[in-house]
Amino acid sequence: MQIKSNSVDDVIGRVYLMAKNQHGCRFLQRKLTQCSQEDIDEIFFEIICHIVELITHPFGNYFVQKLLELCNEVQMTLILKVITRTTGELFRMSCDMHGTRAVQKLIETLKTPEQASFVLSSLEPYILSLMKNINGNHVAQRCFQYLSKYSKNLMDAVISHCIELAKDRQGCCVLQTCLKHSDGDQKKRLMTKISSYSLLLAKDPYGNYVVQFVLDLKDPRTTAAVLNQLKGNYEHLSMQKYSSNVVEKCLKFSGENNCVQIIEELMNSPRLRQILQDKYGNYVMQSALRESKMYRDLHVALVATIKRHDWALRNSPYGKKVLSRASFSEERPCPSCQFALRSRFRKSLLPVAFNVQDVAAFVFPVAFNIQDSLSVRTSQPSRKSRLYQHTPL
């Protein structure tokens, strides 16, 4: 379609067709920002009966997104009535690869609490399917980001199905967004349920990310509940692809007492050598070495325990990495220890610096005697020194 006019008046009556054309859609988006409210109203009423089609159109959805930014409260309400006229229409659009963008923009630009409640009630019967859909999950995340005040029923659905969602590729992302933007009693209930299933989720390809996210929140009660579930299982968790990431996260965020307990459980494991040589376990042990540096006695004991398996680790491609880090840690103390050593070293140098002349006089008495003898000679400067003296004219 050729766009020969730069005037909005010339496209009135052709907006619907232009919105479905790549160049026409771009033209309309540019002009919408320059239009008066009267022009926007005229364009709006021309396309409102086609809004459902345009929302899911490859080009039309971009035009609708721009129009949503400029709609007033009355126009937004009318759009909501049109797109929810058919049962399940909003859900269908949310799961469409083009429609999902427009629905997300719709949620971002809602004007009133009534409109927010209207959208949520329309999506509520399909919320579980929406969260697990490759396109729909983004709409669900927008609901928690922008409509968290009105999403109590959605939150209840999430809590009821949180384990199923946590083990789903899309659902685990929605759960993390939900945890990030929720608060109060519902958030506590959700975190409690996740922590009670943390051993199961830690081994899951997607559930492990949810457990890690919960640990990142650094809530003492939830962290303690997760660690209580994992206690006694760190041995085999460290040698699994997904759960090994959770163990590393536990070492980092569990706090001093819990970190010590985890490392001691690994050190005392009868399968320690296997963990050290494992393609996942070796990373856990490297993390243990890194985190134990803050606890000197524990770090020394861990390094010594690893060194006992020196001969086996040297012949293992993964064991070599742990052995190398253990050797490096043994040679290089932790930062706090380095500071203490530097301070002691500087203090030990102070008396040496002040007594260096006495030592030199004792070792080289001849030189000092020569200097004394020179000082009693005539003060007449030598020929060489006279050459560099300034002689007044």
Coordinates of C-alpha atoms in Angstrom, one line a residue:
M1 CA 0.0 0.0 0.0
Q2 CA 1.4 3.4 -1.1
I3 CA 1.1 6.2 1.5
K4 CA 0.8 9.3 -0.6
S5 CA -0.7 11.6 2.1
N6 CA 0.8 13.0 5.3
S7 CA -2.6 14.2 6.6
V8 CA -4.7 12.2 9.1
D9 CA -7.8 13.4 7.4
D10 CA -6.9 11.6 4.2
V11 CA -6.7 8.2 5.9
I12 CA -10.0 8.4 7.8
G13 CA -12.1 5.6 6.4
R14 CA -9.0 3.5 5.5
V15 CA -7.6 3.0 9.0
Y16 CA -8.6 -0.6 9.3
L17 CA -6.9 -1.6 6.0
M18 CA -3.8 0.5 6.7
A19 CA -3.4 -1.0 10.2
K20 CA -3.0 -4.4 8.6
N21 CA -0.3 -3.2 6.2
Q22 CA 3.3 -2.9 7.3
H23 CA 3.9 0.6 6.0
G24 CA 0.4 1.8 6.8
C25 CA 0.7 0.5 10.4
R26 CA 4.0 2.5 10.8
F27 CA 2.4 5.6 9.3
L28 CA -0.6 5.4 11.7
Q29 CA 1.6 4.9 14.7
R30 CA 3.6 8.0 13.9
K31 CA 0.5 10.1 13.2
L32 CA -1.3 8.9 16.4
T33 CA 1.2 10.8 18.5
Q34 CA 0.5 14.0 16.5
C35 CA -3.3 13.7 16.5
S36 CA -5.7 15.8 18.4
Q37 CA -8.2 14.1 20.7
E38 CA -10.9 14.5 18.1
D39 CA -8.8 12.7 15.5
I40 CA -8.0 9.9 18.0
D41 CA -11.7 9.6 18.8
E42 CA -12.6 9.3 15.1
I43 CA -9.9 6.7 14.5
F44 CA -11.0 4.7 17.6
F45 CA -14.6 4.5 16.5
E46 CA -13.6 3.4 13.0
I47 CA -11.6 0.4 14.2
I48 CA -13.4 -0.6 17.5
C49 CA -15.5 -3.3 15.7
H50 CA -12.3 -4.8 14.3
I51 CA -10.2 -4.6 17.5
V52 CA -10.2 -8.4 18.1
E53 CA -8.8 -9.1 14.6
L54 CA -6.2 -6.3 14.9
I55 CA -5.0 -7.5 18.3
T56 CA -3.9 -10.8 16.8
H57 CA -2.7 -9.4 13.5
P58 CA 1.1 -9.4 12.8
F59 CA 1.0 -5.7 12.0
G60 CA -2.3 -4.6 13.5
N61 CA -1.2 -5.5 17.1
Y62 CA 1.4 -2.7 17.0
F63 CA -1.2 -0.2 16.0
V64 CA -3.5 -1.3 18.8
Q65 CA -0.6 -1.0 21.3
K66 CA 0.0 2.6 20.3
L67 CA -3.8 3.3 20.4
L68 CA -4.1 1.8 23.9
E69 CA -1.5 4.4 25.2
L70 CA -3.8 7.2 24.0
C71 CA -7.2 5.9 25.0
N72 CA -9.2 7.5 27.7
E73 CA -11.1 5.7 30.4
V74 CA -14.4 5.4 28.5
Q75 CA -12.6 4.0 25.4
M76 CA -10.7 1.5 27.4
T77 CA -13.9 0.2 29.0
L78 CA -15.4 -0.2 25.6
I79 CA -12.4 -2.1 24.3
L80 CA -12.7 -4.5 27.3
K81 CA -16.4 -5.1 26.6
V82 CA -15.7 -5.9 23.0
I83 CA -12.8 -8.3 23.6
T84 CA -14.6 -10.2 26.4
R85 CA -17.9 -10.4 24.5
T86 CA -17.1 -14.0 23.6
T87 CA -16.2 -16.4 26.4
G88 CA -12.5 -17.2 26.4
E89 CA -11.6 -14.6 23.8
L90 CA -9.2 -12.7 26.0
F91 CA -7.4 -16.0 26.9
R92 CA -7.2 -17.0 23.3
M93 CA -5.6 -13.6 22.4
S94 CA -3.2 -13.9 25.3
C95 CA -1.9 -17.2 24.0
D96 CA -1.5 -15.8 20.4
M97 CA 2.0 -15.0 19.4
H98 CA 0.9 -11.5 18.2
G99 CA -2.0 -11.0 20.6
T100 CA 0.1 -11.5 23.7
R101 CA 1.9 -8.2 23.1
A102 CA -1.3 -6.2 22.8
V103 CA -2.9 -7.8 25.8
Q104 CA 0.3 -7.1 27.9
K105 CA 0.0 -3.4 26.8
L106 CA -3.7 -3.5 27.7
I107 CA -2.8 -4.6 31.2
E108 CA -0.1 -1.9 31.5
T109 CA -2.5 0.9 30.5
L110 CA -5.7 0.0 32.5
K111 CA -7.2 3.1 34.0
T112 CA -9.3 2.0 37.0
P113 CA -9.6 -0.8 39.6
E114 CA -12.8 -1.8 38.0
Q115 CA -11.1 -2.4 34.7
A116 CA -8.3 -4.4 36.4
S117 CA -10.9 -6.6 38.2
F118 CA -12.7 -7.1 34.9
V119 CA -9.6 -8.4 33.1
L120 CA -8.6 -10.7 36.0
S121 CA -12.1 -12.2 36.3
S122 CA -12.0 -12.9 32.5
L123 CA -8.7 -14.7 32.8
E124 CA -9.3 -16.5 36.1
P125 CA -11.0 -19.6 34.7
Y126 CA -8.0 -20.2 32.4
I127 CA -5.2 -19.1 34.7
L128 CA -3.3 -22.4 35.0
S129 CA -3.2 -22.9 31.3
L130 CA -2.3 -19.3 30.8
M131 CA 0.7 -19.6 33.1
K132 CA 2.0 -22.7 31.3
N133 CA 1.6 -21.3 27.8
I134 CA 4.6 -20.1 25.9
N135 CA 2.9 -16.8 25.1
G136 CA 0.3 -16.6 27.8
N137 CA 2.8 -16.8 30.6
H138 CA 3.9 -13.2 29.8
V139 CA 0.4 -12.0 30.2
A140 CA 0.2 -13.7 33.6
Q141 CA 3.4 -12.1 34.7
R142 CA 2.1 -8.7 33.7
C143 CA -1.0 -9.3 35.9
F144 CA 1.3 -9.8 38.9
Q145 CA 3.5 -6.9 38.0
Y146 CA 0.7 -4.3 37.4
L147 CA -2.4 -5.7 39.1
S148 CA -1.0 -7.4 42.3
K149 CA -3.5 -5.4 44.4
Y150 CA -6.4 -7.0 42.7
S151 CA -5.0 -10.5 42.0
K152 CA -6.0 -12.3 45.2
N153 CA -7.9 -15.0 43.4
L154 CA -5.0 -15.5 40.9
M155 CA -2.6 -15.8 43.8
D156 CA -4.8 -18.4 45.5
A157 CA -4.7 -20.4 42.2
V158 CA -0.9 -20.1 42.1
I159 CA -0.6 -21.4 45.7
S160 CA -2.9 -24.3 44.9
H161 CA -0.9 -25.4 41.9
C162 CA 2.6 -24.1 42.8
I163 CA 4.4 -27.4 42.6
E164 CA 2.9 -28.2 39.2
L165 CA 3.9 -24.7 38.0
A166 CA 7.4 -24.9 39.5
K167 CA 8.1 -28.0 37.4
D168 CA 6.9 -26.4 34.2
R169 CA 9.2 -24.4 31.9
Q170 CA 6.9 -21.4 31.7
G171 CA 5.3 -21.8 35.1
C172 CA 8.6 -21.5 36.9
C173 CA 9.1 -18.0 35.4
V174 CA 5.6 -17.0 36.5
L175 CA 6.2 -18.2 40.0
Q176 CA 9.4 -16.2 40.3
T177 CA 7.6 -13.0 39.1
C178 CA 4.7 -13.8 41.5
L179 CA 7.1 -14.0 44.5
K180 CA 8.9 -10.8 43.4
H181 CA 5.8 -8.7 43.3
S182 CA 3.6 -10.2 46.0
D183 CA 3.6 -9.5 49.7
G184 CA 1.8 -10.3 52.9
D185 CA 0.1 -13.5 54.0
Q186 CA -0.3 -15.0 50.5
K187 CA 3.5 -14.6 49.8
K188 CA 4.3 -16.3 53.1
R189 CA 1.9 -19.2 52.2
L190 CA 3.5 -19.6 48.8
M191 CA 7.0 -19.6 50.2
T192 CA 6.1 -22.1 52.9
K193 CA 4.7 -24.5 50.3
I194 CA 7.7 -24.2 48.0
S195 CA 10.1 -24.8 50.9
S196 CA 8.2 -27.9 52.0
Y197 CA 8.8 -29.4 48.6
S198 CA 12.3 -28.1 48.1
L199 CA 14.0 -31.5 48.0
L200 CA 11.7 -32.6 45.2
L201 CA 12.0 -29.3 43.3
A202 CA 15.8 -29.1 43.7
K203 CA 16.2 -32.1 41.5
D204 CA 13.8 -30.8 38.8
P205 CA 15.1 -29.1 35.6
Y206 CA 12.8 -26.1 36.3
G207 CA 11.9 -26.4 39.9
N208 CA 15.6 -25.9 41.0
Y209 CA 15.4 -22.3 39.7
V210 CA 12.4 -21.7 42.0
V211 CA 14.2 -23.0 45.0
Q212 CA 17.3 -20.9 44.2
F213 CA 15.0 -17.8 43.8
V214 CA 13.5 -18.4 47.2
L215 CA 17.0 -18.6 48.7
D216 CA 17.9 -15.4 47.0
L217 CA 15.1 -13.6 48.9
K218 CA 17.1 -14.3 52.1
D219 CA 14.0 -14.8 54.3
P220 CA 15.4 -16.5 57.5
R221 CA 12.4 -18.7 58.1
T222 CA 12.1 -19.9 54.5
T223 CA 15.8 -20.5 54.2
A224 CA 15.8 -22.6 57.4
A225 CA 12.9 -24.6 56.1
V226 CA 14.6 -25.3 52.8
L227 CA 17.9 -26.3 54.5
N228 CA 15.9 -28.6 56.8
Q229 CA 14.5 -30.4 53.8
L230 CA 17.9 -30.8 52.1
K231 CA 19.8 -31.8 55.2
G232 CA 21.3 -35.3 55.0
N233 CA 20.9 -35.2 51.2
Y234 CA 23.8 -33.0 50.1
E235 CA 25.9 -36.0 49.1
H236 CA 23.7 -37.1 46.2
L237 CA 22.3 -33.6 45.5
S238 CA 25.9 -32.4 44.8
M239 CA 26.3 -35.0 42.0
Q240 CA 23.1 -34.2 40.1
K241 CA 22.9 -31.7 37.3
Y242 CA 20.2 -29.4 38.6
S243 CA 20.4 -29.9 42.4
S244 CA 24.1 -29.2 42.5
N245 CA 23.2 -25.6 41.6
V246 CA 20.9 -25.5 44.6
V247 CA 23.7 -26.8 46.9
E248 CA 26.0 -24.0 45.7
K249 CA 23.3 -21.5 46.4
C250 CA 22.9 -22.9 49.9
L251 CA 26.6 -22.5 50.6
K252 CA 26.5 -18.9 49.5
F253 CA 23.3 -17.7 51.2
S254 CA 22.6 -20.0 54.1
G255 CA 24.6 -18.1 56.8
E256 CA 27.7 -19.1 58.8
N257 CA 26.3 -21.9 60.9
N258 CA 24.4 -23.6 58.1
C259 CA 27.3 -23.2 55.7
V260 CA 29.6 -24.9 58.2
Q261 CA 27.1 -27.8 58.6
I262 CA 26.8 -28.3 54.8
I263 CA 30.6 -28.4 54.4
E264 CA 31.0 -30.8 57.3
E265 CA 28.4 -33.1 55.9
L266 CA 30.2 -33.2 52.6
M267 CA 33.6 -33.6 54.3
N268 CA 32.3 -36.6 56.3
S269 CA 30.6 -38.3 53.4
P270 CA 31.9 -41.8 52.6
R271 CA 31.5 -40.8 48.9
L272 CA 33.6 -37.6 49.2
R273 CA 36.1 -38.9 46.6
Q274 CA 33.3 -39.6 44.2
I275 CA 31.9 -36.1 44.7
L276 CA 35.4 -34.5 44.1
Q277 CA 35.7 -36.5 40.8
D278 CA 32.1 -35.9 39.7
K279 CA 31.4 -33.5 36.8
Y280 CA 28.9 -31.6 38.9
G281 CA 30.2 -32.4 42.4
N282 CA 33.6 -30.8 41.7
Y283 CA 31.9 -27.4 41.3
V284 CA 30.1 -27.8 44.6
M285 CA 33.5 -28.6 46.3
Q286 CA 35.1 -25.6 44.7
S287 CA 32.3 -23.5 46.0
A288 CA 32.8 -25.0 49.5
L289 CA 36.5 -24.1 49.3
R290 CA 35.6 -20.5 48.3
E291 CA 32.9 -20.0 51.0
S292 CA 35.0 -21.7 53.8
K293 CA 37.7 -19.1 53.5
M294 CA 35.9 -16.9 56.0
Y295 CA 36.2 -19.7 58.6
R296 CA 39.9 -20.4 58.9
D297 CA 39.8 -23.6 60.9
L298 CA 37.1 -25.1 58.7
H299 CA 39.0 -24.1 55.5
V300 CA 42.2 -25.7 56.7
A301 CA 40.4 -28.9 57.6
L302 CA 38.6 -29.0 54.2
V303 CA 41.9 -28.4 52.3
A304 CA 43.6 -31.2 54.3
T305 CA 40.6 -33.6 53.7
I306 CA 40.8 -32.9 49.9
K307 CA 44.6 -33.4 50.0
R308 CA 44.2 -36.9 51.4
H309 CA 42.8 -37.9 48.0
D310 CA 45.6 -36.2 46.1
W311 CA 46.8 -39.3 44.2
A312 CA 43.2 -40.0 42.9
L313 CA 42.4 -36.4 42.0
R314 CA 45.5 -35.9 39.9
N315 CA 44.3 -38.6 37.5
S316 CA 40.7 -37.2 37.3
P317 CA 39.8 -34.3 34.8
Y318 CA 37.3 -32.9 37.3
G319 CA 39.3 -33.8 40.5
K320 CA 42.2 -31.8 39.1
K321 CA 40.1 -28.6 39.3
V322 CA 39.3 -29.1 43.0
L323 CA 42.9 -30.0 43.8
S324 CA 44.2 -26.9 42.0
R325 CA 41.8 -24.6 43.9
A326 CA 42.7 -26.4 47.2
S327 CA 46.4 -25.9 46.5
F328 CA 45.8 -22.2 45.6
S329 CA 43.8 -21.7 48.7
E330 CA 46.5 -23.3 50.8
E331 CA 49.2 -21.0 49.4
R332 CA 47.1 -17.9 49.5
P333 CA 45.3 -17.1 52.8
C334 CA 41.8 -15.5 52.9
P335 CA 41.7 -11.6 52.6
S336 CA 41.3 -11.1 56.3
C337 CA 44.3 -13.3 57.0
Q338 CA 46.3 -11.5 54.4
F339 CA 45.6 -8.2 56.0
A340 CA 46.7 -9.5 59.4
L341 CA 49.9 -10.9 58.0
R342 CA 50.7 -7.7 56.2
S343 CA 50.1 -5.7 59.4
R344 CA 52.4 -8.0 61.4
F345 CA 55.1 -7.8 58.6
R346 CA 55.0 -4.0 58.7
K347 CA 55.3 -3.9 62.5
S348 CA 58.3 -6.3 62.4
L349 CA 60.1 -4.0 59.9
L350 CA 59.8 -0.9 62.0
P351 CA 62.7 -1.7 64.5
V352 CA 64.9 -2.8 61.6
A353 CA 64.3 0.5 59.8
F354 CA 65.3 2.5 62.9
N355 CA 68.4 0.5 63.7
V356 CA 69.9 0.1 60.2
Q357 CA 72.6 2.7 60.8
D358 CA 73.7 0.9 64.0
V359 CA 73.9 -2.4 62.1
A360 CA 75.9 -0.8 59.3
A361 CA 78.3 0.8 61.7
F362 CA 78.9 -2.6 63.3
V363 CA 79.4 -4.5 60.0
F364 CA 81.4 -1.8 58.3
P365 CA 83.5 0.0 61.0
V366 CA 86.2 0.9 58.5
A367 CA 83.9 3.0 56.4
F368 CA 82.7 4.9 59.4
N369 CA 86.3 5.5 60.6
I370 CA 87.2 6.9 57.2
Q371 CA 84.2 9.2 57.3
D372 CA 85.3 10.4 60.8
S373 CA 88.9 11.0 59.6
L374 CA 87.7 12.9 56.6
S375 CA 85.6 15.2 58.8
V376 CA 88.7 16.4 60.7
R377 CA 90.7 17.3 57.5
T378 CA 90.9 20.7 56.1
S379 CA 87.7 22.2 54.8
Q380 CA 89.3 23.2 51.5
P381 CA 87.1 21.6 48.7
S382 CA 88.7 19.2 46.3
R383 CA 89.5 20.3 42.7
K384 CA 86.6 18.3 41.3
S385 CA 84.1 19.9 43.7
R386 CA 85.4 23.4 42.9
L387 CA 84.5 22.9 39.2
Y388 CA 80.8 22.8 40.2
Q389 CA 80.8 25.7 42.6
H390 CA 79.4 29.0 41.4
T391 CA 82.0 31.8 41.3
P392 CA 80.6 35.3 41.5
L393 CA 81.6 37.7 38.7

